[in-house]
Coordinates of C-alpha atoms and ligand atoms in Angstrom, one line a residue:
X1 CA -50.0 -1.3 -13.3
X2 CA -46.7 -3.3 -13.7
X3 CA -44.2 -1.4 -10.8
X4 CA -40.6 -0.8 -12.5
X5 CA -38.3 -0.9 -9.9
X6 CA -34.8 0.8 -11.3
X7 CA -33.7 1.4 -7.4
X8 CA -31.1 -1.0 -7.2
X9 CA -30.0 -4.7 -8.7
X10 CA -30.9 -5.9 -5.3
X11 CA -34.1 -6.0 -5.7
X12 CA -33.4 -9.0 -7.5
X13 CA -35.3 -12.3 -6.6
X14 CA -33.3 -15.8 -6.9
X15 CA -34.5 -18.0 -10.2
X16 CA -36.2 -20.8 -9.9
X17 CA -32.9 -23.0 -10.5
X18 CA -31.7 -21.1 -7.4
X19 CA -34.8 -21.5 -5.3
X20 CA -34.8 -26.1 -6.0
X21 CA -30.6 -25.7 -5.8
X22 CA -31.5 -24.0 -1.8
X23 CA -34.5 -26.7 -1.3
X24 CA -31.5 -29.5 -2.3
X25 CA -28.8 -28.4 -0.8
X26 CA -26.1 -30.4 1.5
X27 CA -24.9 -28.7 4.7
X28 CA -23.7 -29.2 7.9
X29 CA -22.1 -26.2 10.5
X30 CA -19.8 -23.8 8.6
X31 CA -18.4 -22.4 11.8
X32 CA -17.0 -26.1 12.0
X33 CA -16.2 -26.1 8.2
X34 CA -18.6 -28.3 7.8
X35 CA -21.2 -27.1 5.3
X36 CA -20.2 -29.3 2.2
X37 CA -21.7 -26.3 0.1
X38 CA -20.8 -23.1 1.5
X39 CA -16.9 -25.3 1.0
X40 CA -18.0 -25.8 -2.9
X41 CA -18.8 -22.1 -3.6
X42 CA -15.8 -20.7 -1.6
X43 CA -13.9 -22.5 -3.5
X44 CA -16.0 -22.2 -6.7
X45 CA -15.8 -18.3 -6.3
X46 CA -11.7 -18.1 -5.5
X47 CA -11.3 -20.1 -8.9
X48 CA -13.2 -17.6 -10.5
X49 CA -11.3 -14.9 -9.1
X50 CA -7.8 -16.4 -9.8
X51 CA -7.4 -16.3 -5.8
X52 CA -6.3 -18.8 -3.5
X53 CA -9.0 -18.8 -1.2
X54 CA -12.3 -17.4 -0.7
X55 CA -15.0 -16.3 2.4
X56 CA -18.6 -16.3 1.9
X57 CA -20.0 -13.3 3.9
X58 CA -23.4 -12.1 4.5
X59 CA -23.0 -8.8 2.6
X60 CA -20.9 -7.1 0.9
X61 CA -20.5 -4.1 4.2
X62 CA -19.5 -7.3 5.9
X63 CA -16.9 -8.5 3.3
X64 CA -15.4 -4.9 2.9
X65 CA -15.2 -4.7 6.4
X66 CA -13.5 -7.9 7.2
X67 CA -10.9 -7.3 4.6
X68 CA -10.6 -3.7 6.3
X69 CA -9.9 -5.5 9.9
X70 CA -7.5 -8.7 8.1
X71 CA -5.5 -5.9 6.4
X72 CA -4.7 -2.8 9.2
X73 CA -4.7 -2.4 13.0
X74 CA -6.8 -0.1 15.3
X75 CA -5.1 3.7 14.3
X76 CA -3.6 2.6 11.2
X77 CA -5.0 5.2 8.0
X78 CA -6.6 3.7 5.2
X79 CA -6.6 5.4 1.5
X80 CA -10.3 5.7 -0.2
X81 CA -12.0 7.6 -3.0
X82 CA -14.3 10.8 -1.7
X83 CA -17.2 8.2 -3.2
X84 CA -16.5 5.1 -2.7
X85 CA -18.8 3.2 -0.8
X86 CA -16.8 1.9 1.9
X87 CA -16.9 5.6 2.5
X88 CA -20.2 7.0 1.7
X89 CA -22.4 4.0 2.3
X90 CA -21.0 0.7 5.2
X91 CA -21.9 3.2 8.3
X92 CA -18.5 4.2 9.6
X93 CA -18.1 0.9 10.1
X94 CA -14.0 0.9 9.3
X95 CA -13.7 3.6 11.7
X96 CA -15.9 2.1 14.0
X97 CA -15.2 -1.1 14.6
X98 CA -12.0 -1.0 12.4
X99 CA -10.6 2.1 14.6
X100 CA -8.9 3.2 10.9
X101 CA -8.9 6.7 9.6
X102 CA -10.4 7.1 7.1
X103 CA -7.9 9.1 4.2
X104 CA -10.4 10.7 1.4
X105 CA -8.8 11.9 -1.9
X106 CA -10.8 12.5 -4.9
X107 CA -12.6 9.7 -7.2
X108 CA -12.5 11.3 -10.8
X109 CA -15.7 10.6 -13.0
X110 CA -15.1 7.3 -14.1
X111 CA -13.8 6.0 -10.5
X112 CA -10.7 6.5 -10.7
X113 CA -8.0 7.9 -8.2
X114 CA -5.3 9.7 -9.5
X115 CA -1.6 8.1 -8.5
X116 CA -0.4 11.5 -7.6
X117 CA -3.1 12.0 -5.1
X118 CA -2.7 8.2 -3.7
X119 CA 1.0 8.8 -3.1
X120 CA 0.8 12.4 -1.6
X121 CA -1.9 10.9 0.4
X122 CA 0.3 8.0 1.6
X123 CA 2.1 9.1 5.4
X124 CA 5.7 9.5 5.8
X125 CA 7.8 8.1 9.0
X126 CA 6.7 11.1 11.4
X127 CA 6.0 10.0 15.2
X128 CA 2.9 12.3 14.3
X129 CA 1.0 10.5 11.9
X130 CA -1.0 7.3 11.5
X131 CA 0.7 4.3 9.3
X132 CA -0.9 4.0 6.2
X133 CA -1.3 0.4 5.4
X134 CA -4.1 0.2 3.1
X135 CA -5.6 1.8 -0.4
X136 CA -9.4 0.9 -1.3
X137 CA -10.7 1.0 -4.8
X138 CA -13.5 0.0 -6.7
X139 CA -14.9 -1.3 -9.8
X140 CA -17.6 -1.3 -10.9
X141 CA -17.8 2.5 -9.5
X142 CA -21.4 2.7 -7.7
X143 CA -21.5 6.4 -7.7
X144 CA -19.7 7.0 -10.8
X145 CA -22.2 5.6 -13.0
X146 CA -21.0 1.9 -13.0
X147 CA -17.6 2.9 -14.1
X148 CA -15.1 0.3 -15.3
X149 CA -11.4 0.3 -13.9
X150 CA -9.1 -1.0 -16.1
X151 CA -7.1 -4.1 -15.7
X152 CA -4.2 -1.9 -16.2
X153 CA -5.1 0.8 -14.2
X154 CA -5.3 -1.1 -11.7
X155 CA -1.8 -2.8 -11.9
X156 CA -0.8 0.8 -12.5
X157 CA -2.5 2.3 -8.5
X158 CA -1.5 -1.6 -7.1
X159 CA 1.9 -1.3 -8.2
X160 CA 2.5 2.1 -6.5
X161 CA 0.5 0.6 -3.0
X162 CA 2.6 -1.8 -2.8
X163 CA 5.9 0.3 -3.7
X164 CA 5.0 2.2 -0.3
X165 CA 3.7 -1.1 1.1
X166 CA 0.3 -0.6 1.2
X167 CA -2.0 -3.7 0.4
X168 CA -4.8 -2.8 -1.5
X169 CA -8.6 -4.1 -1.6
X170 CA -10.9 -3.6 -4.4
X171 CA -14.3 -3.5 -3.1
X172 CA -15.4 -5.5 -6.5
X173 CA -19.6 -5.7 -5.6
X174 CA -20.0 -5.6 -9.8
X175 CA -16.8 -7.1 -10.8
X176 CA -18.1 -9.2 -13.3
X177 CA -20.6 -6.3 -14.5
X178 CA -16.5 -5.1 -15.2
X179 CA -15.6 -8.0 -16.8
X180 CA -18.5 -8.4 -18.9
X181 CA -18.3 -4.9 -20.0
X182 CA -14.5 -5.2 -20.9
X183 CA -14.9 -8.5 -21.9
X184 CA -12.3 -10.0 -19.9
X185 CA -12.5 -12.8 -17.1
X186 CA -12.8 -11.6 -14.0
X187 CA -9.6 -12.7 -12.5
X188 CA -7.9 -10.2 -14.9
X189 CA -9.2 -7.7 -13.4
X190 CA -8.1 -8.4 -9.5
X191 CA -5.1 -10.2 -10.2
X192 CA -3.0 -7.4 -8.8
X193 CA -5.3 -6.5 -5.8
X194 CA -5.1 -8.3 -2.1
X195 CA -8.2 -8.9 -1.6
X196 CA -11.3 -8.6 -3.3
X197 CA -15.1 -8.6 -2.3
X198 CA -18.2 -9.4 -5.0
X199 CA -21.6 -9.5 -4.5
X200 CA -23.8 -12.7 -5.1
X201 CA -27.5 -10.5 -4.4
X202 CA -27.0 -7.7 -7.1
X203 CA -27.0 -8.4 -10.2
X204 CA -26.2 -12.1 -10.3
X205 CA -30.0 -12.6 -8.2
X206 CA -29.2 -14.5 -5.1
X207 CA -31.3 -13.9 -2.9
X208 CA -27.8 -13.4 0.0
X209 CA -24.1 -12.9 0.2
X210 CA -21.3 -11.9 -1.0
X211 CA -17.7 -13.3 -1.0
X212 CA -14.7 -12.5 0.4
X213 CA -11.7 -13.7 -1.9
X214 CA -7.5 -13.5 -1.5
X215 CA -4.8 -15.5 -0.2
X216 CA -5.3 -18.4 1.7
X217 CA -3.4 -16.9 4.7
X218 CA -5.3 -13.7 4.6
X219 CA -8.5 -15.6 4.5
X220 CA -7.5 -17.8 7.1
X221 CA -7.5 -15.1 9.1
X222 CA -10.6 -13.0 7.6
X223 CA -12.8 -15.8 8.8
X224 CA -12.3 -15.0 12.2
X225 CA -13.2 -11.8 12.4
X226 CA -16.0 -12.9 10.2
X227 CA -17.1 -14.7 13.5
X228 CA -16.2 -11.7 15.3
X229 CA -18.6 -9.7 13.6
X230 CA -21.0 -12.2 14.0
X231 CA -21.1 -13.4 10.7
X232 CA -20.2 -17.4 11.5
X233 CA -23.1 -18.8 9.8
X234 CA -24.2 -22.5 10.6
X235 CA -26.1 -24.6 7.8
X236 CA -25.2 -21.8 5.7
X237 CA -25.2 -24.1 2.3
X238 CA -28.7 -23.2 1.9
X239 CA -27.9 -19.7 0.6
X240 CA -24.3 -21.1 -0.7
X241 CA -26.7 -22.9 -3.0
X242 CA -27.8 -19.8 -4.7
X243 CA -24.6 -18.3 -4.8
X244 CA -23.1 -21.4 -6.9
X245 CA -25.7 -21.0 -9.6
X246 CA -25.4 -17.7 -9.4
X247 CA -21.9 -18.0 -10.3
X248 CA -22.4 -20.9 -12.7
X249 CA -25.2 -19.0 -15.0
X250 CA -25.6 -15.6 -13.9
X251 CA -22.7 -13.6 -15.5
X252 CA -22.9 -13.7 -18.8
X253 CA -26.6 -12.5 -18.9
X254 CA -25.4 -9.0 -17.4
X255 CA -24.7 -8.0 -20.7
X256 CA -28.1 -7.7 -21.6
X257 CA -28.4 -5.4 -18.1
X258 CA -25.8 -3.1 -19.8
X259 CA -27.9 -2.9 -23.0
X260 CA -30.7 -1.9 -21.0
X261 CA -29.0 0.7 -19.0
X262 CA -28.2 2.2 -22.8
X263 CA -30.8 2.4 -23.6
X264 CA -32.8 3.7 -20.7
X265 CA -29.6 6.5 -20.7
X266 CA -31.0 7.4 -24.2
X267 CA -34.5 7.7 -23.5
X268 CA -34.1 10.2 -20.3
X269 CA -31.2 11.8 -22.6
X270 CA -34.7 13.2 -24.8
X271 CA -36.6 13.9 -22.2
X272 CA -36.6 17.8 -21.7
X273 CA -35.7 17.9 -17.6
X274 CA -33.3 15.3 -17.7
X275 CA -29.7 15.3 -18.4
X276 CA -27.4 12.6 -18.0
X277 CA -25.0 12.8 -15.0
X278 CA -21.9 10.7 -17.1
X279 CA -20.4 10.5 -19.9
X280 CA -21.0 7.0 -20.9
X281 CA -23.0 4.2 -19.5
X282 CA -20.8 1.2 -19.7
X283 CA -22.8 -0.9 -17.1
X284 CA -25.8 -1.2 -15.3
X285 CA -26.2 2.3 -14.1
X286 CA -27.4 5.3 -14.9
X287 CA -26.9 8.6 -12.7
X288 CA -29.6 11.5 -14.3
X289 CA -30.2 15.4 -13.1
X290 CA -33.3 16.5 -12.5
X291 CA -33.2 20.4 -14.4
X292 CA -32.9 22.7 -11.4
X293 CA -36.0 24.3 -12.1
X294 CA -38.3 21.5 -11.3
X295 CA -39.5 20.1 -7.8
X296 CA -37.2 17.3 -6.7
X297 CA -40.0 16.2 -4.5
X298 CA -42.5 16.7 -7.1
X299 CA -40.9 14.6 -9.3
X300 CA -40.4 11.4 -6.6
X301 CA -43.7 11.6 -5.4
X302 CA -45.0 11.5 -9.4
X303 CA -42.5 8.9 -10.2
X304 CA -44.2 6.8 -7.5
X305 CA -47.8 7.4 -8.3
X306 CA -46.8 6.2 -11.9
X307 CA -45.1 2.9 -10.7
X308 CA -41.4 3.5 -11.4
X309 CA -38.7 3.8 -8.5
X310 CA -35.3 5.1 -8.9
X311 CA -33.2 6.3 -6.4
X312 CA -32.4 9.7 -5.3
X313 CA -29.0 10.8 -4.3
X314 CA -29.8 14.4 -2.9
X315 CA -30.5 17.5 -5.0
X316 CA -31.4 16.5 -8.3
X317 CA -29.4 13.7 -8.6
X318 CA -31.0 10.1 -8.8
X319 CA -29.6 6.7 -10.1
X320 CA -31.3 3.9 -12.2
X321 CA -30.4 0.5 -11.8
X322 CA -30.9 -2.2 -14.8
X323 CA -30.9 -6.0 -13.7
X324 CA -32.5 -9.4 -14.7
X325 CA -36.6 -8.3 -13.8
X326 CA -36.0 -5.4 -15.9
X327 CA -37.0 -6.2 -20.2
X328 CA -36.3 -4.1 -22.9
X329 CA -39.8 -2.8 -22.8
X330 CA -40.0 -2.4 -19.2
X331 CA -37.0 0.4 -19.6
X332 CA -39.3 1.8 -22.8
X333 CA -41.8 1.7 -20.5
X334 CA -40.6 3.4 -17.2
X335 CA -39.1 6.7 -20.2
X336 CA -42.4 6.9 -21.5
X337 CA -43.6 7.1 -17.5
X338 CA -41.0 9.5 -16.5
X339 CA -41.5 11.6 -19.6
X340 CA -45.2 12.5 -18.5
X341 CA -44.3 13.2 -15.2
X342 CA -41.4 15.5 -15.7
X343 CA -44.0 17.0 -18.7
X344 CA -46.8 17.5 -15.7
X345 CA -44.2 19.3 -13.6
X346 CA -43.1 21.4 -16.7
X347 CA -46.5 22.5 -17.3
X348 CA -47.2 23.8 -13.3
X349 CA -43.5 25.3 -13.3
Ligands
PLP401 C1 -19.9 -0.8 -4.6 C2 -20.6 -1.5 -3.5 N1 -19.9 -2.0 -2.5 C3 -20.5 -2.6 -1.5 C4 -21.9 -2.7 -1.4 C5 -22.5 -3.3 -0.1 O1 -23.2 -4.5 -0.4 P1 -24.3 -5.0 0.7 O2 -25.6 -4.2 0.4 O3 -24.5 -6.4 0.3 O4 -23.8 -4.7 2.0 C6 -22.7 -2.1 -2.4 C7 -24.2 -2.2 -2.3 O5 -24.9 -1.5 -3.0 C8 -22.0 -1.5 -3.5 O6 -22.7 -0.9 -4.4

């Protein structure tokens, strides 16, 4: 039985154009700028991006991180969404090792903060409080349901960051799931943000990495704390590699991802147990509900006995994940798998 593994688009494995572009590559010592290829996809992914200058980072924690320590100073406040993931999901690691609080304000459904909330949430001169110096956002929304921001939203929350002067990062991991959706390039989408981070090892299949991209003074100054994070890679081309043909033929694909997630959303949509946790599937994710009634654990442990993983989120919430090792009939398959499971725990109910 054929395992359908919806979990996350980093399961991914590199291509086979990646794996002889790895076995080929040129490098020498990043830490020395040296690696000939990690220099051709930094500067390969900062063109893309419309940005001066880009950092290839081990992960996309890392990246968000580093642009959380090149933008703010120990007890500085930084402004997030209640579900963003440089909230829910990089450890603490801004308050950690960044020695930032953390400012929460709510993420609506589709990912968005609302201005008002951003500038109530932004500190006044008061010898009491923490300076606010930075505002995090991020598109695609993970836990909204691969939610889209805008290009002009996003002018619209950068222009009132920077009013108060605030710089703002967009933790982009999908940003060109966003761009593909909206059918835009890329750079549209973070011209107005500070910094941006993307992942190469989601949806775009290699295998590491993620990159790090802003001004050339900002990244100047990322890389070192790259190093002090312990991120100062040596003959790092050999992943660099993957990351340039991820770049060069890996985007426009993701459409068909975002067809998939459609369709998958439509299948659980039928399925009596399931309901939809959004409103829309614009990319490759899907958030369902599990009907109260039925056994959460139940329905993981039958999921798993019938070959398909998705990932739970707590209660009855669980997310599916579409990317390049998923077909068309894999998704029919995994509904016609998870429609006799949550049958079989309608029938003992
Ligand atoms: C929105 C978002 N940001 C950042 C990350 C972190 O990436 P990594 O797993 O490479 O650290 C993820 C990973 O799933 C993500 O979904």
């Amino acid at each position: 039985m054929k395992v359908i593994d919806l979990r996350s688009d980093t399961v991914t494995h590199p291509t086979p154009e990646m794996r002889k572009a790895m076995y080929e590559a040129k490098v020498g010592d990043d830490v020395y700028g040296e690696d000939p290829t990690v220099n051709r996809l930094e500067a390969l992914a900062a063109e893309k991006l419309g940005k001066e200058a880009a950092l290839f980072t081990v992960s996309g924690t890392m990246s968000n991180l580093t642009a959380v320590l090149t933008h703010t100073h120990h007890g500085n406040e930084i402004i997030l969404g209640a579900y963003s993931h440089i909230f829910l999901n990089e450890v603490g690691g801004a308050a950690a090792l960044g020695g930032v609080v953390m400012r929460i304000i709510p993420n609506d459904e589709n990912g968005r903060l609302d201005l008002d909330d951003v500038e109530q949430a932004i500190r006044g001169r008061n010898i009491h409080y923490p300076e606010t110096t930075l505002l995090c956002i991020e598109n695609t929304h993970n836990r909204c349901g691969g939610a889209v921001l805008t290009a002009h939203y996003t002018r619209d929350v950068c222009d009132l960051a920077h009013k108060h002067g605030l710089k703002v990062h967009l933790d982009g991991a999908r940003i060109f799931n966003a761009a593909v959706a909206l059918k835009v390039p890329a750079s549209r989408l973070v011209v107005d943000v500070d910094s941006v981070s993307f992942c190469l090892s989601k949806g775009l299949s290699a295998p590491v990495g993620s990159m790090l991209c802003g001004a050339k003074e900002h990244i100047e100054r990322a890389r070192k704390f790259r190093k002090m994070l312990g991120g100062g890679m040596r003959q790092a081309g050999v992943i660099a590699a993957a990351g340039i043909v991820a770049l060069e033929t890996m985007v426009d694909r993701l459409a068909s991802d975002h067809a998939n997630a459609g369709r998958l959303a439509k299948g659980l949509q039928k399925i009596d147990g399931i309901s939809l946790a959004q409103k829309e599937v614009p990319t490759n994710i899907v958030m369902f509900d599990l009907a109260p009634d039925l056994p959460v654990d139940r329905f993981i442990s039958g999921l798993n006995n019938k070959g398909v993983r998705v990932g739970s989120r707590g209660g009855g919430l669980f997310r599916a994940v579409t990317h390049r090792m998923i077909s068309a009939e894999d998704v029919d398959e995994a509904i016609a798998r998870i429609e006799v499971v949550v049958r079989g725990l309608r029938r003992k109910a």
